Short mmCIF file of C-alpha atoms in Angstrom, two decimals:
data_model
loop_
_atom_site.label_atom_id
_atom_site.label_comp_id
_atom_site.label_asym_id
_atom_site.label_seq_id
_atom_site.Cartn_x
_atom_site.Cartn_y
_atom_site.Cartn_z
CA MET A 1 -52.54 114.14 -61.91
CA LYS A 2 -56.18 113.22 -61.24
CA VAL A 3 -56.70 109.47 -60.91
CA SER A 4 -60.02 107.70 -61.40
CA TRP A 5 -60.52 103.99 -60.84
CA LEU A 6 -62.38 101.32 -62.73
CA VAL A 7 -62.83 98.12 -60.75
CA LEU A 8 -62.99 94.99 -62.88
CA SER A 9 -64.59 92.08 -61.08
CA VAL A 10 -63.93 88.50 -62.08
CA CYS A 11 -66.97 86.25 -62.37
CA ILE A 12 -66.25 82.57 -61.94
CA VAL A 13 -68.76 80.45 -63.77
CA LEU A 14 -69.45 76.95 -62.48
CA ALA A 15 -71.51 75.46 -65.28
CA SER A 16 -73.12 72.06 -65.49
CA VAL A 17 -71.45 69.47 -67.66
CA GLY A 18 -74.51 68.76 -69.83
CA ALA A 19 -73.58 66.84 -72.96
CA GLU A 20 -69.89 66.90 -72.12
CA VAL A 21 -68.18 63.78 -70.79
CA ALA A 22 -64.90 63.35 -68.97
CA VAL A 23 -62.22 61.69 -71.08
CA GLY A 24 -58.54 60.94 -70.81
CA LEU A 25 -56.17 63.59 -72.19
CA ALA A 26 -54.65 61.07 -74.59
CA SER A 27 -57.90 59.32 -75.55
CA ALA A 28 -57.20 60.23 -79.17
CA ASP A 29 -53.85 61.09 -80.74
CA TYR A 30 -55.10 64.31 -82.28
CA SER A 31 -56.34 65.63 -78.91
CA ALA A 32 -53.19 64.86 -76.94
CA PRO A 33 -51.62 68.05 -75.53
CA GLN A 34 -49.09 69.75 -77.79
CA LYS A 35 -46.09 71.86 -76.85
CA PRO A 36 -45.90 73.91 -74.68
CA TRP A 37 -49.07 72.77 -72.87
CA ALA A 38 -47.94 69.13 -72.70
CA ASP A 39 -45.50 70.17 -69.96
CA ARG A 40 -47.84 72.44 -68.01
CA GLY A 41 -50.48 70.12 -66.61
CA GLN A 42 -51.50 70.29 -62.96
CA PRO A 43 -53.09 67.75 -60.61
CA GLY A 44 -56.83 68.21 -60.76
CA ASP A 45 -56.99 69.21 -64.43
CA LEU A 46 -60.13 67.65 -65.89
CA ALA A 47 -60.25 66.69 -69.57
CA ARG A 48 -63.60 67.18 -71.29
CA SER A 49 -65.10 66.53 -74.70
CA HIS A 50 -68.30 67.34 -76.55
CA VAL A 51 -69.59 65.73 -79.77
CA GLU A 52 -72.03 67.51 -82.07
CA GLU A 53 -73.67 66.13 -85.22
CA ALA A 54 -74.53 68.65 -87.95
CA ALA A 55 -76.92 67.66 -90.75
CA SER A 56 -77.98 71.07 -92.07
CA ARG A 57 -76.41 74.05 -93.79
CA ARG A 58 -76.50 76.01 -90.52
CA HIS A 59 -76.27 74.34 -87.14
CA GLU A 60 -76.09 76.24 -83.84
CA TYR A 61 -75.14 74.79 -80.47
CA THR A 62 -73.63 75.69 -77.11
CA VAL A 63 -70.76 74.16 -75.17
CA THR A 64 -70.07 75.10 -71.55
CA MET A 65 -66.55 75.31 -70.17
CA GLY A 66 -66.22 75.04 -66.39
CA GLY A 67 -63.28 75.71 -64.12
CA THR A 68 -61.83 79.01 -63.02
CA VAL A 69 -59.40 80.00 -65.81
CA ASP A 70 -59.16 79.66 -69.56
CA GLY A 71 -56.46 80.27 -72.15
CA ARG A 72 -57.57 83.82 -72.87
CA SER A 73 -57.26 84.86 -69.22
CA CYS A 74 -53.69 83.51 -69.15
CA ARG A 75 -52.47 85.47 -72.16
CA SER A 76 -50.96 88.90 -72.51
CA PRO A 77 -51.96 91.37 -75.23
CA PHE A 78 -50.12 91.19 -78.57
CA GLY A 79 -46.72 92.85 -78.64
CA VAL A 80 -44.93 94.21 -81.70
CA PHE A 81 -41.94 91.86 -81.58
CA GLU A 82 -42.88 89.57 -78.71
CA GLY A 83 -46.07 88.05 -80.12
CA TRP A 84 -47.76 87.36 -76.81
CA GLN A 85 -46.96 85.62 -73.56
CA GLN A 86 -49.20 82.81 -72.33
CA THR A 87 -48.87 80.51 -69.34
CA TRP A 88 -51.66 77.99 -69.98
CA GLU A 89 -54.27 77.00 -72.59
CA SER A 90 -57.58 75.27 -71.90
CA ASN A 91 -58.43 74.32 -75.50
CA ARG A 92 -56.93 71.14 -76.92
CA ALA A 93 -58.58 70.33 -80.26
CA VAL A 94 -61.67 70.71 -82.44
CA ARG A 95 -62.21 68.07 -85.12
CA ILE A 96 -64.60 68.73 -88.04
CA GLU A 97 -65.10 65.42 -89.86
CA ASN A 98 -67.17 64.37 -92.86
CA VAL A 99 -68.79 61.12 -91.72
CA GLY A 100 -71.28 61.00 -94.58
CA THR A 101 -71.09 59.80 -98.18
CA THR A 102 -71.08 63.15 -100.04
CA ASP A 103 -68.58 66.01 -100.18
CA VAL A 104 -68.97 68.81 -97.64
CA VAL A 105 -68.26 72.17 -99.27
CA ASN A 106 -66.80 75.10 -97.33
CA PRO A 107 -67.39 73.92 -93.75
CA TRP A 108 -66.72 76.54 -91.09
CA LEU A 109 -67.10 76.64 -87.34
CA SER A 110 -67.57 80.11 -85.87
CA ASN A 111 -67.30 81.11 -82.23
CA GLY A 112 -68.21 84.70 -83.13
CA ARG A 113 -64.55 85.79 -83.06
CA ASN A 114 -63.01 83.97 -86.04
CA ASP A 115 -65.01 84.82 -89.17
CA PHE A 116 -62.09 85.71 -91.45
CA ARG A 117 -62.70 83.48 -94.50
CA THR A 118 -62.49 86.25 -97.13
CA ILE A 119 -61.05 89.74 -97.24
CA GLU A 120 -64.62 91.08 -97.12
CA GLU A 121 -65.21 89.25 -93.84
CA VAL A 122 -61.89 90.43 -92.40
CA ALA A 123 -62.57 94.04 -93.44
CA HIS A 124 -66.10 94.16 -92.06
CA PHE A 125 -65.65 92.05 -88.94
CA SER A 126 -65.07 95.03 -86.62
CA ILE A 127 -67.25 97.51 -88.53
CA GLU A 128 -70.61 98.47 -87.04
CA PRO A 129 -73.48 100.39 -88.66
CA GLY A 130 -73.20 104.15 -88.33
CA MET A 131 -69.44 104.24 -87.81
CA SER A 132 -67.62 107.34 -89.04
CA ASP A 133 -64.62 106.95 -91.33
CA ARG A 134 -62.32 107.68 -88.38
CA GLU A 135 -64.00 104.95 -86.34
CA LYS A 136 -63.71 102.48 -89.21
CA ALA A 137 -60.02 103.21 -89.70
CA LEU A 138 -59.25 102.84 -86.00
CA ALA A 139 -61.37 99.70 -85.64
CA LEU A 140 -59.43 97.98 -88.44
CA TRP A 141 -56.11 99.22 -87.04
CA PHE A 142 -56.95 97.77 -83.61
CA GLN A 143 -58.14 94.52 -85.18
CA GLU A 144 -54.82 94.28 -87.03
CA ILE A 145 -52.66 94.76 -83.94
CA THR A 146 -54.62 92.09 -82.05
CA HIS A 147 -54.23 89.42 -84.74
CA ARG A 148 -50.59 89.68 -85.88
CA TYR A 149 -47.13 90.66 -84.71
CA HIS A 150 -43.86 91.62 -86.41
CA TRP A 151 -42.01 88.65 -87.87
CA HIS A 152 -40.86 87.89 -91.40
CA GLY A 153 -41.65 84.88 -93.56
CA ASP A 154 -42.84 84.21 -97.10
CA ASN A 155 -43.59 87.53 -98.80
CA SER A 156 -45.78 85.78 -101.36
CA GLN A 157 -48.11 84.76 -98.51
CA LEU A 158 -47.99 87.50 -95.90
CA GLY A 159 -49.48 90.36 -97.91
CA ASP A 160 -52.96 88.82 -97.76
CA PRO A 161 -55.03 89.47 -94.61
CA VAL A 162 -56.89 86.15 -94.88
CA ARG A 163 -53.64 84.20 -94.81
CA VAL A 164 -52.16 86.41 -92.07
CA TYR A 165 -55.19 86.07 -89.77
CA ASN A 166 -55.87 82.35 -90.30
CA VAL A 167 -52.56 80.70 -91.12
CA TYR A 168 -49.57 82.74 -89.92
CA GLY A 169 -50.44 85.39 -87.33
CA HIS A 170 -47.43 87.50 -88.26
CA ASN A 171 -45.87 89.60 -91.03
CA THR A 172 -43.54 92.57 -91.31
CA CYS A 173 -44.08 96.24 -92.09
CA GLY A 174 -44.20 96.01 -95.88
CA ASN A 175 -46.82 93.30 -95.91
CA ASP A 176 -48.69 94.81 -92.99
CA SER A 177 -49.00 98.16 -94.76
CA ILE A 178 -50.39 96.31 -97.78
CA CYS A 179 -52.90 94.47 -95.60
CA MET A 180 -53.99 97.64 -93.82
CA ALA A 181 -54.47 99.48 -97.10
CA GLY A 182 -56.52 96.63 -98.55
CA LEU A 183 -58.79 96.44 -95.52
CA TRP A 184 -59.36 100.21 -95.46
CA GLU A 185 -60.19 100.20 -99.17
CA HIS A 186 -62.76 97.44 -98.64
CA VAL A 187 -64.69 99.69 -96.25
CA GLY A 188 -64.56 102.67 -98.62
CA LEU A 189 -61.53 104.61 -97.40
CA LYS A 190 -58.91 106.17 -99.66
CA VAL A 191 -55.32 105.12 -98.90
CA THR A 192 -51.80 106.21 -99.77
CA PRO A 193 -48.33 105.06 -98.67
CA ALA A 194 -46.12 106.99 -96.30
CA HIS A 195 -42.36 107.14 -96.94
CA PRO A 196 -40.43 106.58 -93.68
CA GLN A 197 -36.80 105.50 -93.95
CA GLY A 198 -36.46 101.71 -93.72
CA HIS A 199 -40.10 101.23 -92.78
CA CYS A 200 -43.51 100.91 -94.49
CA ILE A 201 -46.78 102.46 -93.29
CA SER A 202 -50.08 103.23 -94.98
CA GLN A 203 -52.24 106.31 -94.45
CA ALA A 204 -56.05 106.51 -94.55
CA TYR A 205 -58.02 109.59 -95.58
CA PHE A 206 -60.76 110.80 -93.25
CA GLY A 207 -61.71 114.01 -91.49
CA GLY A 208 -60.53 116.03 -94.51
CA ARG A 209 -56.89 114.92 -94.11
CA TRP A 210 -54.49 112.00 -94.26
CA ASN A 211 -53.98 109.97 -91.08
CA LEU A 212 -50.99 107.71 -90.40
CA LEU A 213 -51.81 104.50 -88.48
CA ASP A 214 -48.96 102.02 -88.15
CA GLY A 215 -50.34 98.49 -87.80
CA ASP A 216 -46.87 96.97 -87.73
CA MET A 217 -45.53 99.04 -84.82
CA HIS A 218 -48.95 99.22 -83.09
CA THR A 219 -48.88 103.02 -83.01
CA PHE A 220 -50.46 106.19 -84.25
CA TYR A 221 -49.46 109.70 -83.24
CA LEU A 222 -51.66 112.59 -82.12
CA LEU A 223 -51.23 116.27 -82.81
CA ARG A 224 -50.92 118.60 -79.85
CA ASP A 225 -54.69 118.85 -79.56
CA ASN A 226 -54.45 115.22 -78.34
CA HIS A 227 -57.21 114.16 -80.71
CA THR A 228 -56.28 114.66 -84.36
CA ILE A 229 -54.21 111.83 -85.82
CA ALA A 230 -50.97 113.05 -87.38
CA ASP A 231 -50.14 112.46 -91.01
CA GLU A 232 -46.66 111.81 -92.35
CA GLN A 233 -45.81 115.48 -92.90
CA ASP A 234 -46.88 116.36 -89.36
CA LEU A 235 -44.33 113.85 -88.08
CA VAL A 236 -41.61 114.99 -90.46
CA HIS A 237 -41.92 118.56 -89.16
CA ASP A 238 -42.42 117.70 -85.47
CA HIS A 239 -40.53 114.64 -84.21
CA ASP A 240 -41.75 115.30 -80.68
CA LEU A 241 -45.15 113.90 -81.74
CA VAL A 242 -43.42 110.54 -82.09
CA LYS A 243 -41.21 110.85 -79.04
CA SER A 244 -44.19 111.66 -76.82
CA THR A 245 -45.83 108.36 -77.82
CA HIS A 246 -45.03 104.88 -76.48
CA THR A 247 -43.42 103.22 -79.52
CA HIS A 248 -42.94 99.53 -80.34
CA GLY A 249 -46.05 98.21 -78.63
CA ILE A 250 -47.54 97.55 -75.24
CA LEU A 251 -45.15 94.73 -74.26
CA HIS A 252 -42.04 96.78 -75.04
CA PRO A 253 -40.50 98.73 -72.15
CA LEU A 254 -40.29 102.49 -72.29
CA SER A 255 -37.13 103.47 -74.16
CA ARG A 256 -36.03 106.97 -75.12
CA GLN A 257 -33.56 105.38 -77.51
CA HIS A 258 -36.32 103.55 -79.38
CA ASP A 259 -38.53 106.65 -79.41
CA GLU A 260 -35.68 108.72 -80.89
CA MET A 261 -34.97 106.01 -83.47
CA GLU A 262 -38.64 105.80 -84.50
CA ALA A 263 -38.86 109.59 -84.83
CA SER A 264 -35.75 109.66 -87.05
CA LEU A 265 -37.54 107.56 -89.70
CA PHE A 266 -39.78 110.45 -90.72
CA THR A 267 -37.77 112.61 -93.13
CA PHE A 268 -39.64 112.64 -96.46
CA GLU A 269 -41.08 116.00 -97.48
CA GLY A 270 -43.61 115.84 -100.28
CA GLU A 271 -47.27 115.54 -101.15
CA PRO A 272 -48.99 112.17 -100.50
CA GLN A 273 -49.32 110.29 -103.76
CA GLY A 274 -49.77 106.81 -105.07
CA THR A 275 -51.77 103.95 -103.64
CA ARG A 276 -51.18 100.66 -101.91
CA SER A 277 -53.45 97.66 -101.64
CA CYS A 278 -53.62 93.87 -101.72
CA ALA A 279 -55.24 91.53 -104.19
CA GLY A 280 -57.32 89.87 -101.49
CA LEU A 281 -58.12 86.86 -103.68
CA PHE A 282 -57.26 84.11 -101.19
CA THR A 283 -60.15 82.50 -99.28
CA MET A 284 -60.56 79.77 -96.70
CA ASP A 285 -62.72 77.74 -99.08
CA MET A 286 -62.28 74.00 -98.65
CA THR A 287 -63.94 70.67 -99.36
CA LEU A 288 -64.02 67.66 -97.05
CA ARG A 289 -64.52 64.36 -98.83
CA PRO A 290 -66.13 61.41 -97.04
CA GLY A 291 -63.60 60.33 -94.44
CA GLU A 292 -61.75 63.66 -94.46
CA ALA A 293 -61.32 65.88 -91.41
CA LEU A 294 -59.90 69.25 -90.42
CA VAL A 295 -58.47 69.29 -86.90
CA TYR A 296 -57.73 72.51 -85.03
CA ARG A 297 -55.11 71.87 -82.35
CA TRP A 298 -53.81 74.31 -79.76
CA GLY A 299 -50.06 74.08 -79.41
CA HIS A 300 -47.39 72.92 -81.82
CA ALA A 301 -45.29 69.92 -82.74
CA ASP A 302 -41.86 69.48 -81.19
CA PRO A 303 -40.05 71.07 -82.93
CA VAL A 304 -42.62 73.45 -84.35
CA LYS A 305 -43.64 72.84 -87.97
CA CYS A 306 -44.04 76.03 -89.94
CA HIS A 307 -43.49 77.72 -93.29
CA GLY A 308 -41.26 80.76 -93.82
CA GLU A 309 -37.71 81.91 -94.25
CA GLU A 310 -36.63 80.60 -90.85
CA PRO A 311 -38.12 79.30 -87.60
CA PRO A 312 -40.39 81.78 -85.83
CA ARG A 313 -39.15 84.07 -83.09
CA VAL A 314 -42.05 82.95 -80.87
CA PRO A 315 -42.94 79.32 -81.71
CA ASP A 316 -45.73 79.20 -79.14
CA THR A 317 -47.74 81.64 -81.28
CA ILE A 318 -48.04 78.94 -83.97
CA CYS A 319 -50.43 76.01 -83.85
CA ASN A 320 -50.03 72.75 -85.76
CA GLY A 321 -53.40 71.38 -86.75
CA LEU A 322 -54.11 68.35 -88.91
CA TRP A 323 -55.63 67.72 -92.32
CA GLU A 324 -56.57 64.05 -92.26
CA TYR A 325 -58.04 61.81 -94.98
CA ARG A 326 -59.09 58.23 -94.27
CA PRO A 327 -61.18 57.01 -97.22
CA ASN A 328 -63.38 53.98 -96.70
CA LEU A 329 -61.90 51.54 -99.22
CA SER A 330 -64.96 49.31 -99.36
CA GLY A 331 -67.77 49.99 -101.80
CA ASP A 332 -67.50 52.73 -104.40
CA VAL A 333 -67.59 55.99 -102.38
CA TRP A 334 -63.78 56.14 -102.18
CA ARG A 335 -63.52 56.38 -106.00
CA ARG A 336 -65.32 59.74 -106.03
CA GLY A 337 -62.58 61.14 -103.80
CA THR A 338 -59.79 60.29 -106.25
CA GLU A 339 -58.35 62.03 -109.27
CA GLY A 340 -58.43 58.66 -110.98
CA ALA A 341 -58.19 54.92 -110.28
CA GLU A 342 -57.13 52.41 -112.93
CA SER A 343 -57.08 48.61 -112.89
CA VAL A 344 -58.17 48.48 -109.24
CA LEU A 345 -60.53 45.90 -107.74
CA VAL A 346 -62.42 46.12 -104.46
CA THR A 347 -62.20 42.88 -102.52
CA ALA A 348 -63.18 41.77 -99.04
CA ASP A 349 -59.50 42.14 -98.06
CA GLY A 350 -58.95 45.61 -99.55
CA LEU A 351 -57.92 47.06 -102.89
CA THR A 352 -55.89 44.98 -105.34
CA ALA A 353 -54.88 45.19 -108.98
CA GLU A 354 -56.86 43.53 -111.72
CA ALA A 355 -55.40 40.24 -112.90
CA GLY A 356 -52.22 40.81 -114.91
CA GLN A 357 -52.37 44.59 -114.36
CA THR A 358 -50.77 47.19 -112.12
CA GLY A 359 -53.34 49.20 -110.21
CA THR A 360 -52.94 52.95 -109.64
CA ILE A 361 -54.90 55.42 -107.54
CA VAL A 362 -54.27 59.18 -107.38
CA TRP A 363 -55.57 61.45 -104.64
CA LYS A 364 -55.30 65.23 -104.53
CA MET A 365 -54.77 66.78 -101.12
CA ALA A 366 -55.81 70.44 -100.88
CA SER A 367 -56.15 72.77 -97.91
CA PRO A 368 -56.37 76.55 -97.32
CA TYR A 369 -53.97 75.98 -94.41
CA VAL A 370 -50.40 75.50 -95.60
CA PHE A 371 -49.07 71.94 -95.38
CA VAL A 372 -45.96 71.75 -93.16
CA GLY A 373 -45.49 68.00 -92.70
CA GLY A 374 -47.26 64.70 -92.68
CA ARG A 375 -47.27 60.94 -92.66
CA LEU A 376 -48.94 57.95 -94.30
CA GLU A 377 -50.64 55.19 -92.34
CA ALA A 378 -51.08 52.33 -94.82
CA ASP A 379 -52.10 48.74 -94.07
CA GLY A 380 -51.52 45.97 -96.58
CA PRO A 381 -48.50 44.38 -98.28
CA GLY A 382 -46.73 45.71 -101.36
CA ALA A 383 -48.44 49.08 -101.82
CA GLN A 384 -46.08 51.78 -103.13
CA PHE A 385 -46.55 55.54 -102.84
CA ALA A 386 -45.29 58.59 -104.74
CA LEU A 387 -45.84 62.33 -104.35
CA SER A 388 -46.20 65.02 -107.01
CA TRP A 389 -46.75 68.78 -107.00
CA ASP A 390 -48.29 68.88 -110.49
CA GLY A 391 -49.63 65.38 -111.07
CA LYS A 392 -46.96 64.74 -113.72
CA GLU A 393 -43.55 64.35 -112.09
CA TRP A 394 -43.46 61.87 -109.22
CA GLN A 395 -41.05 61.00 -106.41
CA ARG A 396 -41.23 57.88 -104.27
CA VAL A 397 -42.16 58.47 -100.62
CA GLY A 398 -42.22 56.41 -97.47
CA THR A 399 -44.50 56.84 -94.50
CA ASP A 400 -42.82 60.07 -93.27
CA LEU A 401 -43.68 63.07 -95.46
CA ASP A 402 -42.00 65.79 -93.37
CA GLU A 403 -38.94 66.14 -95.63
CA HIS A 404 -41.20 67.08 -98.54
CA PHE A 405 -42.56 70.12 -96.69
CA PRO A 406 -39.43 71.98 -95.52
CA ILE A 407 -39.66 75.33 -93.77
CA LYS A 408 -38.17 77.13 -96.81
CA GLY A 409 -39.52 76.92 -100.33
CA PRO A 410 -42.93 77.37 -101.93
CA ALA A 411 -45.96 77.31 -99.67
CA ARG A 412 -47.73 74.02 -100.35
CA HIS A 413 -51.51 74.13 -100.27
CA GLU A 414 -51.98 71.07 -102.46
CA TYR A 415 -50.19 67.99 -103.74
CA TYR A 416 -50.93 64.64 -105.36
CA LEU A 417 -50.40 61.21 -103.84
CA LYS A 418 -50.27 58.10 -106.01
CA CYS A 419 -50.63 54.54 -104.78
CA THR A 420 -49.29 51.80 -107.06
CA LEU A 421 -50.49 48.23 -106.58
CA PRO A 422 -48.26 45.71 -108.34
CA ASP A 423 -49.40 42.12 -108.77
CA GLY A 424 -49.96 40.63 -105.30
CA ALA A 425 -50.05 43.97 -103.50
CA ARG A 426 -53.01 44.99 -101.39
CA LEU A 427 -54.18 48.22 -99.73
CA GLU A 428 -56.43 47.42 -96.80
CA ALA A 429 -56.63 50.88 -95.18
CA LEU A 430 -55.05 54.29 -95.70
CA GLY A 431 -54.65 57.40 -93.59
CA ILE A 432 -53.14 60.52 -95.17
CA VAL A 433 -52.33 62.80 -92.23
CA ASN A 434 -50.88 66.24 -92.89
CA ASP A 435 -49.64 68.80 -90.38
CA VAL A 436 -50.89 72.29 -91.17
CA GLN A 437 -49.99 75.71 -89.81
CA MET A 438 -52.67 77.73 -88.02
CA ALA A 439 -52.81 81.12 -86.31
CA PRO A 440 -54.47 80.61 -82.89
CA ALA A 441 -56.29 83.96 -82.78
CA ALA A 442 -58.58 82.81 -85.62
CA MET A 443 -59.30 79.29 -84.32
CA PRO A 444 -62.69 78.29 -82.81
CA ALA A 445 -61.53 78.53 -79.19
CA MET A 446 -63.69 78.35 -76.08
CA VAL A 447 -63.60 80.56 -73.00
CA LEU A 448 -65.09 80.15 -69.53
CA GLY A 449 -68.84 79.76 -69.40
CA GLU A 450 -71.24 79.21 -72.29
CA ASN A 451 -69.74 79.21 -75.79
CA GLY A 452 -72.10 79.60 -78.73
CA PHE A 453 -70.98 77.99 -82.00
CA VAL A 454 -72.40 78.25 -85.49
CA TYR A 455 -71.47 75.58 -88.03
CA THR A 456 -72.13 76.46 -91.69
CA ASP A 457 -71.33 75.02 -95.11
CA ASP A 458 -72.29 75.47 -98.77
CA THR A 459 -73.17 71.85 -99.47
CA GLU A 460 -76.10 71.17 -101.76
CA GLY A 461 -78.17 68.29 -100.50
CA GLU A 462 -77.47 66.12 -97.49
CA ARG A 463 -74.40 66.19 -95.30
CA GLU A 464 -73.22 64.38 -92.17
CA VAL A 465 -70.64 66.29 -90.16
CA ARG A 466 -69.29 65.38 -86.75
CA ILE A 467 -67.72 68.11 -84.63
CA THR A 468 -65.71 67.06 -81.59
CA HIS A 469 -64.36 69.51 -79.01
CA HIS A 470 -61.63 68.60 -76.53
CA TRP A 471 -60.58 70.90 -73.71
CA VAL A 472 -59.27 70.89 -70.13
CA GLU A 473 -60.92 72.51 -67.14
CA ARG A 474 -58.70 73.85 -64.39
CA SER A 475 -60.06 74.90 -61.01
CA THR A 476 -56.90 74.92 -58.90
CA THR A 477 -55.93 78.33 -60.28
CA ARG A 478 -58.11 81.14 -59.00
CA PRO A 479 -57.93 84.78 -60.09
CA PRO A 480 -57.31 87.26 -57.26
CA GLU A 481 -60.26 89.04 -55.71
CA ALA A 482 -60.80 92.63 -56.75
CA PRO A 483 -59.04 94.97 -54.26
CA ALA A 484 -61.37 96.67 -51.83
CA ALA A 485 -59.77 100.09 -52.35
CA SER A 486 -56.68 101.80 -53.67
CA LEU A 487 -53.90 102.78 -51.29
CA PHE A 488 -52.02 105.21 -53.50
CA PRO A 489 -53.18 107.30 -55.16
CA ARG A 490 -56.51 107.23 -53.37
CA ASP A 491 -59.60 107.00 -55.55
CA GLY A 492 -60.11 110.52 -56.88
CA GLY A 493 -56.83 111.62 -55.32
CA THR A 494 -53.84 113.35 -56.86
CA SER A 495 -50.17 112.63 -57.39
CA ASP A 496 -47.21 114.96 -57.74
CA GLY A 497 -45.84 114.06 -61.15
CA THR A 498 -46.27 110.98 -63.27
CA ASP A 499 -43.42 108.77 -61.98
CA PHE A 500 -45.08 106.74 -59.21
CA ALA A 501 -46.23 103.19 -58.44
CA PHE A 502 -49.89 102.24 -58.07
CA GLN A 503 -50.64 100.52 -54.76
CA TRP A 504 -53.65 98.55 -53.59
#
């Protein structure tokens, strides 16, 4: 076997701090390290932050991360069943907060790798001008296998690529085949389902034939020309096409048993027919009221907070961000953020009921990220709170909201919170803090060196948005130097057979 070598050199960037300032890791609760990174600090780790003010519809800026390693360099590729393996993460939190007096509509922070707000954006993210249909199909297949892994959950949620990429980061074969078909259709490809036993795969039409690309198992199979992608009938009639391919993903060890099992799924003989797609109606649209913030956080609560049929196989592939609302209860701006306020007075000491009345205030909490927990931080005597899913039926709640967002049940993207102020009660300050579930591959992460960000929104008129980044720089870990030369096989040399160990 002829062996050629590609030497990858590692460039260590030592950038100036610029606008960043050193801060304590626990300077703010939302930026404190989450699991598993809370237990993986090292002496010499340096916490950093950067604050950016955005006052226009589009705001571009750059943040520089120093050190020698980042989270991306400490992570394996995606596996089929394993998610990924990661030893350290440099990002801690990004807070996008409305510090103005008007609503901010559809805020988004892009690092150039996370623009997945609609199915159109997901479908066209990896597509470049001039691509052939084959290149489009493969680009979307590769994008799929680098943004999700095989794990079950809520079938009503996991058949939508926008939810999978942004919120969950996982689904199983049935939902994955729906997502793949929907993405291919959005770039103009014709699709049809395959019919393997106990498995779901979609096929895309290009090159004058059907082509089977399995996003769930991270595989496609080549004909014996080693170029043409096999369709379902090719695999039914020649199981060796499957058995000659590494099945079950890059993190899974070679296994003849698994290859034989995968090949045995292809038994259906018949013409391709029917279609498969997804509605693709979900978007990451959102509105931040004055005093409301979306907080991306790397890592998860302990235990992890998530939505699905059962806890995830790999909890470290889930992030628990925050959706936080702290209305300013002085003046009149807070009223515009409510669904209604009756018999409520604004006083120097907070909100109270009108004389002889019972005051009520109703807020609606809504997020494209699924709510998985929360708490209330209320100051003032006598205020009572209740929660409702429809604004009609209410249940009393205390300060801990976690029990109302259990792992099983409907996915909650919105709810209503009512504050009742009996005679003598007072609400001086309120924080509504919800835990949300996020998929880390679609979060605005930073890597070593300069990181360009683009903030955008759809607000008409003025806006005041504060964006705060928190991260940790580590310089005690240094990547190995590139080897000077190979020992076996020698560069350009040969090997007898394919069962050998590379040596440098």
